[in-house]
Structures are given as structure tokens and as C-alpha cells.
Amino acid sequence: MNEKTLAKLEARLRYYEDLHLGLFYRNRTAVAAAPAPEIPISSRDRAEAAAERSAGKEISTPTHAAAHPPGQPAVEPSTPLTLSAQSLFEPAERVENDTLDRIRADIGDCTRCKLHKSRSRIVFGDGNPHAELALVGEGPGEEEDRQGLPFVGRAGKLLTQMIEAMGLERKQVYICNVVKCRPPSNRTPEKDEMSTCGPFLERQLMVIRPKLIVCLGSVAAQALLGTGEPMGRIRGKWFDWRGMKLLPTYHPAYLLRNPNAKGIVWEDLQKVMAELGLKSSRKTGRKPSA
Ligand code: URA
């Protein structure tokens, strides 16, 4: 093995060590082969998926969430589905006494993927480390990169309004992203970037163990659920993620481009509020207008 390869291998092993990964083999076949029940798609879902596609958001082909077997009924939209994460590395074991500080320290001044080259700051996450609700976005944008905080740009302002409309304060929830560094020109994070950074997100969520996780946009939902299903098919539905309830909904940036989708996001958020026993702080109980 030449010196360059050896150095690369050493860096990779150090990275696994940071992630507290001891096992490098995992049999994913059984999960991949398990068909998930079909989720009925309405024409509105289709229109939204098409709108999302035309807005330049990636919609990949479904992977293991295949059509329901013939003769079996489609699953009710409210039925929790269980999809196991496949697209991210998973810590083989729970990290003993893991903390957010330890995760941040393990990330360090990260150069593990190419995103480090153009970032100004690592955007780790922000909010209540004991939050009942965690919101997961895709990756920092320009303003987030400048401030080192998640969701502080235009989409962030809308997200704050959404949180407040739910009867919560921003500081009561935890907000983070799949990737911690801004992708150049706000492009969608690439697979290798997500699989490099994703384990840190997993550790954050495992430490916080919120009651509910809301994935903002298809990138976060697909990364955590390990599915290629488009947002139009999975939004507003509950999934199990490591014993926590996870609900995907549209990204606030999508809402800025498609204000008509605010109504359905508000429906999704009302499900979250019901789970948390919250009443909207808004007198009208209406969706945030932004
Ligand atoms: N979009 C995201 O997905 N995350 C942020 O932090 C900001 C915008």
C-alpha cells in the first residue's frame, strides 16, 4: 500500500473512531428486501411532487418502499410505517454517555468531505438539548454559513414563524441539518457528503431523543428513512425512527417558492401539535402567513 493510500485509510479509520464505529459490516439485505406498504397518492400529491421536481429538487425513484402486494389493502395514511435508515452510516452501538459537546468535539474542524473547502463555519445545530421536538433540514445556506447557526436566513424566518404558530418558542426546539457545511451555491448535498456527515446527525438525535422529529424536505426525510420516496408520498405520515416518531413535511424554502403548499404543511404541523398536546398560539389557529 502506498503512502497516500495509507494516509487516506488512516484518516478514514480516525473518522470511524470519531463516530464510535466498531463494526464495519452490516447485513442490509433483509431491510432492503422488505416491501413497505403502498401509500395512496392523490392527484394533489402528484402535482406537488411535480412542482418540487420543477423547482429543481431531487426526486429519486422509490427504493424499497414498493407497491403493496396484490390483494392487500393500501395502508391508511395515518398508519405508522417502519423504514430503517439505510443511506447513512449507523453507529454499531450506542455511544456510552454521548453528549452534544462530545459530538461537536468529534466533528472538530472537519475536512472529511469536500464541503469543508467552501464553508465559512460549521453549522452544528441549535436549540434545546432536551427538546421534545427536533427539526431537521438539509444543509446550511449562505446566512447560516455566515452566522454558524441553522435556519437563520429567509427560510429560517419562515420556520421560526411556523414554530411559533405551533405555540412553541424557537429556543424550546432543537434545529439541525443533515450536512453541517454549506453546499456551494446551496446545491443539494451529495450522497457522499450526507453519508459522511449523517452519522453526526444520528448521534445528535440519539442524544437528544426528542419525542418527535420533523424532517424538513425530501433530503432530510430520505436521508433518515433511507428511502427514495418523493415527498409527495411521505409527507404528513408518521414513521418510526429508532423508537422516535418522525414526520416528513415540506421544507420552508419550498414554501417560499410555493406558498400554496402552506396549507398542507400546516395540516402536518397540526399532527405534530396534537402529539405534543399543543394548542396554536394564534388566535385564528390559521397557518402562518409569512
Ligand atoms: N435550509 C436548510 O435546510 N437548513 C438551514 O439551516 C437553512 C436553510
PDB file of C-alpha atoms and ligand atoms in Angstrom:
ATOM      1  CA  MET A   1       0.000   0.000   0.000  1.00  0.00           C
ATOM      2  CA  ASN A   2       1.480   3.368  -0.939  1.00  0.00           C
ATOM      3  CA  GLU A   3       1.816   6.263   1.466  1.00  0.00           C
ATOM      4  CA  LYS A   4      -1.099   8.240   0.042  1.00  0.00           C
ATOM      5  CA  THR A   5      -3.495   5.312   0.350  1.00  0.00           C
ATOM      6  CA  LEU A   6      -2.214   4.610   3.835  1.00  0.00           C
ATOM      7  CA  ALA A   7      -2.840   8.220   4.879  1.00  0.00           C
ATOM      8  CA  LYS A   8      -6.347   8.064   3.399  1.00  0.00           C
ATOM      9  CA  LEU A   9      -7.060   4.821   5.225  1.00  0.00           C
ATOM     10  CA  GLU A  10      -5.756   6.288   8.457  1.00  0.00           C
ATOM     11  CA  ALA A  11      -7.995   9.353   8.065  1.00  0.00           C
ATOM     12  CA  ARG A  12     -10.999   7.147   7.344  1.00  0.00           C
ATOM     13  CA  LEU A  13     -10.310   4.973  10.398  1.00  0.00           C
ATOM     14  CA  ARG A  14      -9.916   8.052  12.566  1.00  0.00           C
ATOM     15  CA  TYR A  15     -13.275   9.207  11.250  1.00  0.00           C
ATOM     16  CA  TYR A  16     -14.874   5.855  12.183  1.00  0.00           C
ATOM     17  CA  GLU A  17     -13.301   6.224  15.593  1.00  0.00           C
ATOM     18  CA  ASP A  18     -14.901   9.682  15.944  1.00  0.00           C
ATOM     19  CA  LEU A  19     -18.198   8.065  15.130  1.00  0.00           C
ATOM     20  CA  HIS A  20     -17.520   5.308  17.629  1.00  0.00           C
ATOM     21  CA  LEU A  21     -17.993   2.730  14.938  1.00  0.00           C
ATOM     22  CA  GLY A  22     -16.544  -0.608  15.867  1.00  0.00           C
ATOM     23  CA  LEU A  23     -18.322  -2.813  13.393  1.00  0.00           C
ATOM     24  CA  PHE A  24     -17.915  -2.207   9.706  1.00  0.00           C
ATOM     25  CA  TYR A  25     -20.207  -4.896   8.426  1.00  0.00           C
ATOM     26  CA  ARG A  26     -23.920  -4.853   8.500  1.00  0.00           C
ATOM     27  CA  ASN A  27     -26.355  -7.043   6.670  1.00  0.00           C
ATOM     28  CA  ARG A  28     -28.759  -4.691   4.985  1.00  0.00           C
ATOM     29  CA  THR A  29     -30.310  -7.251   2.641  1.00  0.00           C
ATOM     30  CA  ALA A  30     -33.275  -8.135   4.812  1.00  0.00           C
ATOM     31  CA  VAL A  31     -34.280  -4.497   5.220  1.00  0.00           C
ATOM     32  CA  ALA A  32     -33.777  -3.745   1.555  1.00  0.00           C
ATOM     33  CA  ALA A  33     -35.930  -6.670   0.507  1.00  0.00           C
ATOM     34  CA  ALA A  34     -38.820  -5.938   2.847  1.00  0.00           C
ATOM     35  CA  PRO A  35     -41.631  -4.325   0.850  1.00  0.00           C
ATOM     36  CA  ALA A  36     -43.213  -1.355   2.541  1.00  0.00           C
ATOM     37  CA  PRO A  37     -46.931  -0.827   2.130  1.00  0.00           C
ATOM     38  CA  GLU A  38     -48.131   1.478  -0.579  1.00  0.00           C
ATOM     39  CA  ILE A  39     -49.094   4.959   0.392  1.00  0.00           C
ATOM     40  CA  PRO A  40     -52.061   6.191  -1.619  1.00  0.00           C
ATOM     41  CA  ILE A  41     -51.098   9.105  -3.859  1.00  0.00           C
ATOM     42  CA  SER A  42     -53.617  11.780  -4.524  1.00  0.00           C
ATOM     43  CA  SER A  43     -53.572  13.965  -7.594  1.00  0.00           C
ATOM     44  CA  ARG A  44     -52.565  16.808  -5.272  1.00  0.00           C
ATOM     45  CA  ASP A  45     -49.546  14.758  -4.150  1.00  0.00           C
ATOM     46  CA  ARG A  46     -48.632  14.269  -7.769  1.00  0.00           C
ATOM     47  CA  ALA A  47     -48.967  17.960  -8.518  1.00  0.00           C
ATOM     48  CA  GLU A  48     -46.767  18.799  -5.542  1.00  0.00           C
ATOM     49  CA  ALA A  49     -44.177  16.247  -6.474  1.00  0.00           C
ATOM     50  CA  ALA A  50     -44.146  17.689  -9.985  1.00  0.00           C
ATOM     51  CA  ALA A  51     -43.843  21.196  -8.583  1.00  0.00           C
ATOM     52  CA  GLU A  52     -40.985  20.057  -6.371  1.00  0.00           C
ATOM     53  CA  ARG A  53     -39.282  18.453  -9.346  1.00  0.00           C
ATOM     54  CA  SER A  54     -39.670  21.537 -11.476  1.00  0.00           C
ATOM     55  CA  ALA A  55     -38.297  23.638  -8.608  1.00  0.00           C
ATOM     56  CA  GLY A  56     -35.084  21.701  -9.047  1.00  0.00           C
ATOM     57  CA  LYS A  57     -35.415  19.442  -6.003  1.00  0.00           C
ATOM     58  CA  GLU A  58     -34.268  15.909  -6.442  1.00  0.00           C
ATOM     59  CA  ILE A  59     -36.956  13.256  -6.559  1.00  0.00           C
ATOM     60  CA  SER A  60     -35.399   9.867  -6.937  1.00  0.00           C
ATOM     61  CA  THR A  61     -37.087   6.622  -7.770  1.00  0.00           C
ATOM     62  CA  PRO A  62     -38.518   4.650  -4.874  1.00  0.00           C
ATOM     63  CA  THR A  63     -36.169   2.039  -3.488  1.00  0.00           C
ATOM     64  CA  HIS A  64     -37.613  -0.467  -1.052  1.00  0.00           C
ATOM     65  CA  ALA A  65     -40.917   1.286  -0.491  1.00  0.00           C
ATOM     66  CA  ALA A  66     -42.547  -0.771  -3.201  1.00  0.00           C
ATOM     67  CA  ALA A  67     -46.198  -1.159  -4.149  1.00  0.00           C
ATOM     68  CA  HIS A  68     -48.344  -3.139  -1.714  1.00  0.00           C
ATOM     69  CA  PRO A  69     -48.756  -6.803  -2.559  1.00  0.00           C
ATOM     70  CA  PRO A  70     -51.769  -7.620  -4.764  1.00  0.00           C
ATOM     71  CA  GLY A  71     -54.897  -8.331  -2.812  1.00  0.00           C
ATOM     72  CA  GLN A  72     -53.755  -6.442   0.248  1.00  0.00           C
ATOM     73  CA  PRO A  73     -55.239  -3.090   1.106  1.00  0.00           C
ATOM     74  CA  ALA A  74     -53.198   0.054   0.893  1.00  0.00           C
ATOM     75  CA  VAL A  75     -52.225   1.383   4.282  1.00  0.00           C
ATOM     76  CA  GLU A  76     -54.236   4.180   5.859  1.00  0.00           C
ATOM     77  CA  PRO A  77     -52.296   7.441   5.653  1.00  0.00           C
ATOM     78  CA  SER A  78     -52.115   7.692   9.437  1.00  0.00           C
ATOM     79  CA  THR A  79     -50.649   4.211   9.919  1.00  0.00           C
ATOM     80  CA  PRO A  80     -47.074   4.450  11.159  1.00  0.00           C
ATOM     81  CA  LEU A  81     -44.663   2.863   8.749  1.00  0.00           C
ATOM     82  CA  THR A  82     -41.345   1.441   9.713  1.00  0.00           C
ATOM     83  CA  LEU A  83     -38.488   2.119   7.384  1.00  0.00           C
ATOM     84  CA  SER A  84     -34.957   1.575   8.586  1.00  0.00           C
ATOM     85  CA  ALA A  85     -32.254   4.053   7.731  1.00  0.00           C
ATOM     86  CA  GLN A  86     -30.057   2.701   5.013  1.00  0.00           C
ATOM     87  CA  SER A  87     -28.441   5.645   3.387  1.00  0.00           C
ATOM     88  CA  LEU A  88     -26.479   6.797   6.413  1.00  0.00           C
ATOM     89  CA  PHE A  89     -23.910   5.039   8.480  1.00  0.00           C
ATOM     90  CA  GLU A  90     -25.352   3.901  11.725  1.00  0.00           C
ATOM     91  CA  PRO A  91     -23.332   3.722  14.908  1.00  0.00           C
ATOM     92  CA  ALA A  92     -22.982  -0.012  15.534  1.00  0.00           C
ATOM     93  CA  GLU A  93     -23.597   0.542  19.211  1.00  0.00           C
ATOM     94  CA  ARG A  94     -24.966   3.392  21.275  1.00  0.00           C
ATOM     95  CA  VAL A  95     -22.094   5.623  22.297  1.00  0.00           C
ATOM     96  CA  GLU A  96     -21.857   5.423  26.073  1.00  0.00           C
ATOM     97  CA  ASN A  97     -22.597   8.756  27.715  1.00  0.00           C
ATOM     98  CA  ASP A  98     -22.579  10.575  24.414  1.00  0.00           C
ATOM     99  CA  THR A  99     -23.233  14.308  24.582  1.00  0.00           C
ATOM    100  CA  LEU A 100     -23.744  17.118  22.101  1.00  0.00           C
ATOM    101  CA  ASP A 101     -20.435  18.637  23.222  1.00  0.00           C
ATOM    102  CA  ARG A 102     -18.654  15.393  22.543  1.00  0.00           C
ATOM    103  CA  ILE A 103     -20.207  15.137  19.092  1.00  0.00           C
ATOM    104  CA  ARG A 104     -19.197  18.722  18.329  1.00  0.00           C
ATOM    105  CA  ALA A 105     -15.669  17.964  19.530  1.00  0.00           C
ATOM    106  CA  ASP A 106     -15.552  14.837  17.349  1.00  0.00           C
ATOM    107  CA  ILE A 107     -16.566  16.889  14.326  1.00  0.00           C
ATOM    108  CA  GLY A 108     -13.720  19.275  15.116  1.00  0.00           C
ATOM    109  CA  ASP A 109     -12.513  21.470  12.270  1.00  0.00           C
ATOM    110  CA  CYS A 110     -13.847  18.893   9.848  1.00  0.00           C
ATOM    111  CA  THR A 111     -12.227  18.251   6.470  1.00  0.00           C
ATOM    112  CA  ARG A 112     -13.798  14.834   5.900  1.00  0.00           C
ATOM    113  CA  CYS A 113     -15.726  15.798   2.790  1.00  0.00           C
ATOM    114  CA  LYS A 114     -15.324  18.367   0.046  1.00  0.00           C
ATOM    115  CA  LEU A 115     -17.858  20.766   1.582  1.00  0.00           C
ATOM    116  CA  HIS A 116     -15.202  21.993   4.001  1.00  0.00           C
ATOM    117  CA  LYS A 117     -13.394  23.739   1.142  1.00  0.00           C
ATOM    118  CA  SER A 118     -16.047  26.395   0.612  1.00  0.00           C
ATOM    119  CA  ARG A 119     -17.639  26.707   4.045  1.00  0.00           C
ATOM    120  CA  SER A 120     -17.031  29.594   6.425  1.00  0.00           C
ATOM    121  CA  ARG A 121     -18.459  27.932   9.520  1.00  0.00           C
ATOM    122  CA  ILE A 122     -19.656  24.543  10.608  1.00  0.00           C
ATOM    123  CA  VAL A 123     -23.349  24.762  11.492  1.00  0.00           C
ATOM    124  CA  PHE A 124     -23.731  22.149  14.189  1.00  0.00           C
ATOM    125  CA  GLY A 125     -27.263  22.724  15.455  1.00  0.00           C
ATOM    126  CA  ASP A 126     -29.068  24.982  17.837  1.00  0.00           C
ATOM    127  CA  GLY A 127     -31.726  24.903  20.494  1.00  0.00           C
ATOM    128  CA  ASN A 128     -32.851  22.943  23.493  1.00  0.00           C
ATOM    129  CA  PRO A 129     -30.750  19.814  24.073  1.00  0.00           C
ATOM    130  CA  HIS A 130     -33.764  18.313  25.879  1.00  0.00           C
ATOM    131  CA  ALA A 131     -36.264  19.286  23.212  1.00  0.00           C
ATOM    132  CA  GLU A 132     -39.367  17.201  22.639  1.00  0.00           C
ATOM    133  CA  LEU A 133     -39.291  18.309  19.023  1.00  0.00           C
ATOM    134  CA  ALA A 134     -36.318  18.269  16.666  1.00  0.00           C
ATOM    135  CA  LEU A 135     -36.474  19.784  13.199  1.00  0.00           C
ATOM    136  CA  VAL A 136     -34.011  18.535  10.626  1.00  0.00           C
ATOM    137  CA  GLY A 137     -33.180  20.425   7.451  1.00  0.00           C
ATOM    138  CA  GLU A 138     -30.918  19.745   4.554  1.00  0.00           C
ATOM    139  CA  GLY A 139     -27.835  21.879   4.999  1.00  0.00           C
ATOM    140  CA  PRO A 140     -26.803  25.442   5.808  1.00  0.00           C
ATOM    141  CA  GLY A 141     -27.384  28.244   3.336  1.00  0.00           C
ATOM    142  CA  GLU A 142     -25.488  31.478   2.928  1.00  0.00           C
ATOM    143  CA  GLU A 143     -26.711  33.216   6.083  1.00  0.00           C
ATOM    144  CA  GLU A 144     -26.325  30.065   8.178  1.00  0.00           C
ATOM    145  CA  ASP A 145     -22.763  29.699   6.897  1.00  0.00           C
ATOM    146  CA  ARG A 146     -22.075  33.293   7.902  1.00  0.00           C
ATOM    147  CA  GLN A 147     -23.596  33.033  11.386  1.00  0.00           C
ATOM    148  CA  GLY A 148     -22.843  29.405  12.206  1.00  0.00           C
ATOM    149  CA  LEU A 149     -26.494  28.834  13.118  1.00  0.00           C
ATOM    150  CA  PRO A 150     -29.165  26.767  11.378  1.00  0.00           C
ATOM    151  CA  PHE A 151     -32.205  28.305   9.717  1.00  0.00           C
ATOM    152  CA  VAL A 152     -31.452  31.987  10.186  1.00  0.00           C
ATOM    153  CA  GLY A 153     -31.990  33.084   6.570  1.00  0.00           C
ATOM    154  CA  ARG A 154     -35.288  33.640   4.759  1.00  0.00           C
ATOM    155  CA  ALA A 155     -36.407  30.041   5.082  1.00  0.00           C
ATOM    156  CA  GLY A 156     -35.329  30.154   8.718  1.00  0.00           C
ATOM    157  CA  LYS A 157     -37.543  33.142   9.414  1.00  0.00           C
ATOM    158  CA  LEU A 158     -40.492  31.246   7.997  1.00  0.00           C
ATOM    159  CA  LEU A 159     -39.525  28.201  10.064  1.00  0.00           C
ATOM    160  CA  THR A 160     -39.467  30.360  13.201  1.00  0.00           C
ATOM    161  CA  GLN A 161     -42.977  31.583  12.352  1.00  0.00           C
ATOM    162  CA  MET A 162     -44.111  28.008  11.856  1.00  0.00           C
ATOM    163  CA  ILE A 163     -42.676  27.010  15.239  1.00  0.00           C
ATOM    164  CA  GLU A 164     -44.361  29.970  16.907  1.00  0.00           C
ATOM    165  CA  ALA A 165     -47.641  29.230  15.160  1.00  0.00           C
ATOM    166  CA  MET A 166     -47.475  25.817  16.796  1.00  0.00           C
ATOM    167  CA  GLY A 167     -47.411  27.512  20.180  1.00  0.00           C
ATOM    168  CA  LEU A 168     -43.689  26.964  20.763  1.00  0.00           C
ATOM    169  CA  GLU A 169     -40.685  29.220  21.006  1.00  0.00           C
ATOM    170  CA  ARG A 170     -37.704  28.554  18.810  1.00  0.00           C
ATOM    171  CA  LYS A 171     -35.485  28.037  21.828  1.00  0.00           C
ATOM    172  CA  GLN A 172     -37.719  25.182  23.007  1.00  0.00           C
ATOM    173  CA  VAL A 173     -36.966  23.006  19.980  1.00  0.00           C
ATOM    174  CA  TYR A 174     -33.735  21.680  18.507  1.00  0.00           C
ATOM    175  CA  ILE A 175     -32.831  22.551  14.924  1.00  0.00           C
ATOM    176  CA  CYS A 176     -30.116  20.934  12.863  1.00  0.00           C
ATOM    177  CA  ASN A 177     -29.271  19.692   9.375  1.00  0.00           C
ATOM    178  CA  VAL A 178     -28.145  16.566   7.566  1.00  0.00           C
ATOM    179  CA  VAL A 179     -24.898  18.230   6.483  1.00  0.00           C
ATOM    180  CA  LYS A 180     -23.130  20.741   8.692  1.00  0.00           C
ATOM    181  CA  CYS A 181     -21.388  22.716   5.949  1.00  0.00           C
ATOM    182  CA  ARG A 182     -22.977  24.813   3.240  1.00  0.00           C
ATOM    183  CA  PRO A 183     -23.017  23.142  -0.172  1.00  0.00           C
ATOM    184  CA  PRO A 184     -21.675  25.533  -2.848  1.00  0.00           C
ATOM    185  CA  SER A 185     -24.445  27.717  -4.297  1.00  0.00           C
ATOM    186  CA  ASN A 186     -26.883  25.925  -1.972  1.00  0.00           C
ATOM    187  CA  ARG A 187     -26.925  22.844  -4.165  1.00  0.00           C
ATOM    188  CA  THR A 188     -28.414  19.637  -2.778  1.00  0.00           C
ATOM    189  CA  PRO A 189     -25.890  17.765  -0.627  1.00  0.00           C
ATOM    190  CA  GLU A 190     -24.377  14.816  -2.438  1.00  0.00           C
ATOM    191  CA  LYS A 191     -24.613  11.235  -1.250  1.00  0.00           C
ATOM    192  CA  ASP A 192     -21.016  11.010  -0.069  1.00  0.00           C
ATOM    193  CA  GLU A 193     -21.394  14.279   1.848  1.00  0.00           C
ATOM    194  CA  MET A 194     -24.569  13.045   3.540  1.00  0.00           C
ATOM    195  CA  SER A 195     -23.109   9.682   4.424  1.00  0.00           C
ATOM    196  CA  THR A 196     -20.014  11.360   5.851  1.00  0.00           C
ATOM    197  CA  CYS A 197     -21.931  13.891   7.926  1.00  0.00           C
ATOM    198  CA  GLY A 198     -25.105  11.884   8.578  1.00  0.00           C
ATOM    199  CA  PRO A 199     -23.715   9.855  11.476  1.00  0.00           C
ATOM    200  CA  PHE A 200     -23.160  13.037  13.446  1.00  0.00           C
ATOM    201  CA  LEU A 201     -26.810  13.904  12.910  1.00  0.00           C
ATOM    202  CA  GLU A 202     -27.729  10.410  14.067  1.00  0.00           C
ATOM    203  CA  ARG A 203     -25.696  10.881  17.218  1.00  0.00           C
ATOM    204  CA  GLN A 204     -27.299  14.282  17.857  1.00  0.00           C
ATOM    205  CA  LEU A 205     -30.766  12.807  17.587  1.00  0.00           C
ATOM    206  CA  MET A 206     -29.861   9.805  19.708  1.00  0.00           C
ATOM    207  CA  VAL A 207     -28.510  12.110  22.443  1.00  0.00           C
ATOM    208  CA  ILE A 208     -31.486  14.482  22.386  1.00  0.00           C
ATOM    209  CA  ARG A 209     -34.005  11.686  21.889  1.00  0.00           C
ATOM    210  CA  PRO A 210     -36.850  14.066  21.098  1.00  0.00           C
ATOM    211  CA  LYS A 211     -40.344  12.707  21.202  1.00  0.00           C
ATOM    212  CA  LEU A 212     -40.838  13.842  17.622  1.00  0.00           C
ATOM    213  CA  ILE A 213     -38.597  14.532  14.653  1.00  0.00           C
ATOM    214  CA  VAL A 214     -39.842  16.642  11.772  1.00  0.00           C
ATOM    215  CA  CYS A 215     -37.861  16.305   8.571  1.00  0.00           C
ATOM    216  CA  LEU A 216     -37.973  19.492   6.556  1.00  0.00           C
ATOM    217  CA  GLY A 217     -37.848  18.488   2.917  1.00  0.00           C
ATOM    218  CA  SER A 218     -37.127  15.349   0.990  1.00  0.00           C
ATOM    219  CA  VAL A 219     -33.362  15.405   1.532  1.00  0.00           C
ATOM    220  CA  ALA A 220     -33.652  15.092   5.315  1.00  0.00           C
ATOM    221  CA  ALA A 221     -36.520  12.608   5.115  1.00  0.00           C
ATOM    222  CA  GLN A 222     -34.837  10.430   2.535  1.00  0.00           C
ATOM    223  CA  ALA A 223     -31.536  10.526   4.416  1.00  0.00           C
ATOM    224  CA  LEU A 224     -33.022   9.482   7.745  1.00  0.00           C
ATOM    225  CA  LEU A 225     -35.522   6.997   6.399  1.00  0.00           C
ATOM    226  CA  GLY A 226     -33.236   5.536   3.779  1.00  0.00           C
ATOM    227  CA  THR A 227     -35.943   5.776   1.177  1.00  0.00           C
ATOM    228  CA  GLY A 228     -36.132   7.245  -2.291  1.00  0.00           C
ATOM    229  CA  GLU A 229     -39.829   8.016  -1.946  1.00  0.00           C
ATOM    230  CA  PRO A 230     -40.716  11.546  -3.050  1.00  0.00           C
ATOM    231  CA  MET A 231     -42.027  13.997  -0.513  1.00  0.00           C
ATOM    232  CA  GLY A 232     -45.494  13.930  -2.049  1.00  0.00           C
ATOM    233  CA  ARG A 233     -45.808  10.312  -0.899  1.00  0.00           C
ATOM    234  CA  ILE A 234     -44.336  10.513   2.560  1.00  0.00           C
ATOM    235  CA  ARG A 235     -45.271  13.930   3.900  1.00  0.00           C
ATOM    236  CA  GLY A 236     -47.663  14.119   6.800  1.00  0.00           C
ATOM    237  CA  LYS A 237     -47.161  10.466   7.700  1.00  0.00           C
ATOM    238  CA  TRP A 238     -45.595   9.080  10.832  1.00  0.00           C
ATOM    239  CA  PHE A 239     -42.565   6.839  10.640  1.00  0.00           C
ATOM    240  CA  ASP A 240     -40.658   5.099  13.342  1.00  0.00           C
ATOM    241  CA  TRP A 241     -37.026   6.141  13.570  1.00  0.00           C
ATOM    242  CA  ARG A 242     -35.139   4.430  16.362  1.00  0.00           C
ATOM    243  CA  GLY A 243     -38.126   4.486  18.633  1.00  0.00           C
ATOM    244  CA  MET A 244     -38.867   8.124  17.882  1.00  0.00           C
ATOM    245  CA  LYS A 245     -41.760   9.333  15.771  1.00  0.00           C
ATOM    246  CA  LEU A 246     -40.689  11.050  12.581  1.00  0.00           C
ATOM    247  CA  LEU A 247     -42.832  13.064  10.222  1.00  0.00           C
ATOM    248  CA  PRO A 248     -41.642  14.497   6.902  1.00  0.00           C
ATOM    249  CA  THR A 249     -43.069  17.730   5.616  1.00  0.00           C
ATOM    250  CA  TYR A 250     -42.104  20.297   3.010  1.00  0.00           C
ATOM    251  CA  HIS A 251     -39.051  22.473   3.507  1.00  0.00           C
ATOM    252  CA  PRO A 252     -39.759  26.134   4.341  1.00  0.00           C
ATOM    253  CA  ALA A 253     -37.707  27.134   1.272  1.00  0.00           C
ATOM    254  CA  TYR A 254     -40.186  25.132  -0.810  1.00  0.00           C
ATOM    255  CA  LEU A 255     -42.999  27.083   0.836  1.00  0.00           C
ATOM    256  CA  LEU A 256     -41.338  30.354  -0.090  1.00  0.00           C
ATOM    257  CA  ARG A 257     -41.456  29.232  -3.717  1.00  0.00           C
ATOM    258  CA  ASN A 258     -44.865  27.553  -3.436  1.00  0.00           C
ATOM    259  CA  PRO A 259     -46.960  29.458  -0.873  1.00  0.00           C
ATOM    260  CA  ASN A 260     -49.981  27.355  -1.826  1.00  0.00           C
ATOM    261  CA  ALA A 261     -48.396  24.408  -0.047  1.00  0.00           C
ATOM    262  CA  LYS A 262     -48.530  26.217   3.306  1.00  0.00           C
ATOM    263  CA  GLY A 263     -51.973  24.779   3.996  1.00  0.00           C
ATOM    264  CA  ILE A 264     -50.814  21.179   3.771  1.00  0.00           C
ATOM    265  CA  VAL A 265     -47.713  21.887   5.846  1.00  0.00           C
ATOM    266  CA  TRP A 266     -49.954  23.435   8.457  1.00  0.00           C
ATOM    267  CA  GLU A 267     -52.014  20.229   8.424  1.00  0.00           C
ATOM    268  CA  ASP A 268     -48.786  18.297   9.043  1.00  0.00           C
ATOM    269  CA  LEU A 269     -47.764  20.623  11.856  1.00  0.00           C
ATOM    270  CA  GLN A 270     -51.142  20.215  13.485  1.00  0.00           C
ATOM    271  CA  LYS A 271     -50.448  16.487  13.716  1.00  0.00           C
ATOM    272  CA  VAL A 272     -47.207  17.345  15.485  1.00  0.00           C
ATOM    273  CA  MET A 273     -49.061  19.705  17.815  1.00  0.00           C
ATOM    274  CA  ALA A 274     -51.622  17.025  18.623  1.00  0.00           C
ATOM    275  CA  GLU A 275     -48.817  14.614  19.568  1.00  0.00           C
ATOM    276  CA  LEU A 276     -47.242  17.249  21.797  1.00  0.00           C
ATOM    277  CA  GLY A 277     -50.568  18.318  23.288  1.00  0.00           C
ATOM    278  CA  LEU A 278     -50.147  21.843  21.946  1.00  0.00           C
ATOM    279  CA  LYS A 279     -52.677  24.449  21.018  1.00  0.00           C
ATOM    280  CA  SER A 280     -51.767  27.075  18.459  1.00  0.00           C
ATOM    281  CA  SER A 281     -50.748  30.387  19.982  1.00  0.00           C
ATOM    282  CA  ARG A 282     -52.505  32.091  17.087  1.00  0.00           C
ATOM    283  CA  LYS A 283     -55.977  33.285  17.846  1.00  0.00           C
ATOM    284  CA  THR A 284     -57.207  32.190  14.453  1.00  0.00           C
ATOM    285  CA  GLY A 285     -55.404  28.862  14.557  1.00  0.00           C
ATOM    286  CA  ARG A 286     -54.571  29.544  10.950  1.00  0.00           C
ATOM    287  CA  LYS A 287     -51.448  28.638   9.087  1.00  0.00           C
ATOM    288  CA  PRO A 288     -48.510  31.065   9.266  1.00  0.00           C
ATOM    289  CA  SER A 289     -48.812  33.669   6.559  1.00  0.00           C
ATOM    290  CA  ALA A 290     -45.189  34.848   6.137  1.00  0.00           C
TER     291      ALA A 290
HETATM  292  N1  URA B   1     -32.037  25.276   4.760  1.00  0.00           N
HETATM  293  C1  URA B   1     -31.705  24.180   5.472  1.00  0.00           C
HETATM  294  O1  URA B   1     -32.017  23.067   5.096  1.00  0.00           O
HETATM  295  N2  URA B   1     -31.038  24.357   6.580  1.00  0.00           N
HETATM  296  C2  URA B   1     -30.679  25.544   7.049  1.00  0.00           C
HETATM  297  O2  URA B   1     -30.060  25.597   8.107  1.00  0.00           O
HETATM  298  C3  URA B   1     -31.064  26.661   6.297  1.00  0.00           C
HETATM  299  C4  URA B   1     -31.735  26.516   5.166  1.00  0.00           C
END
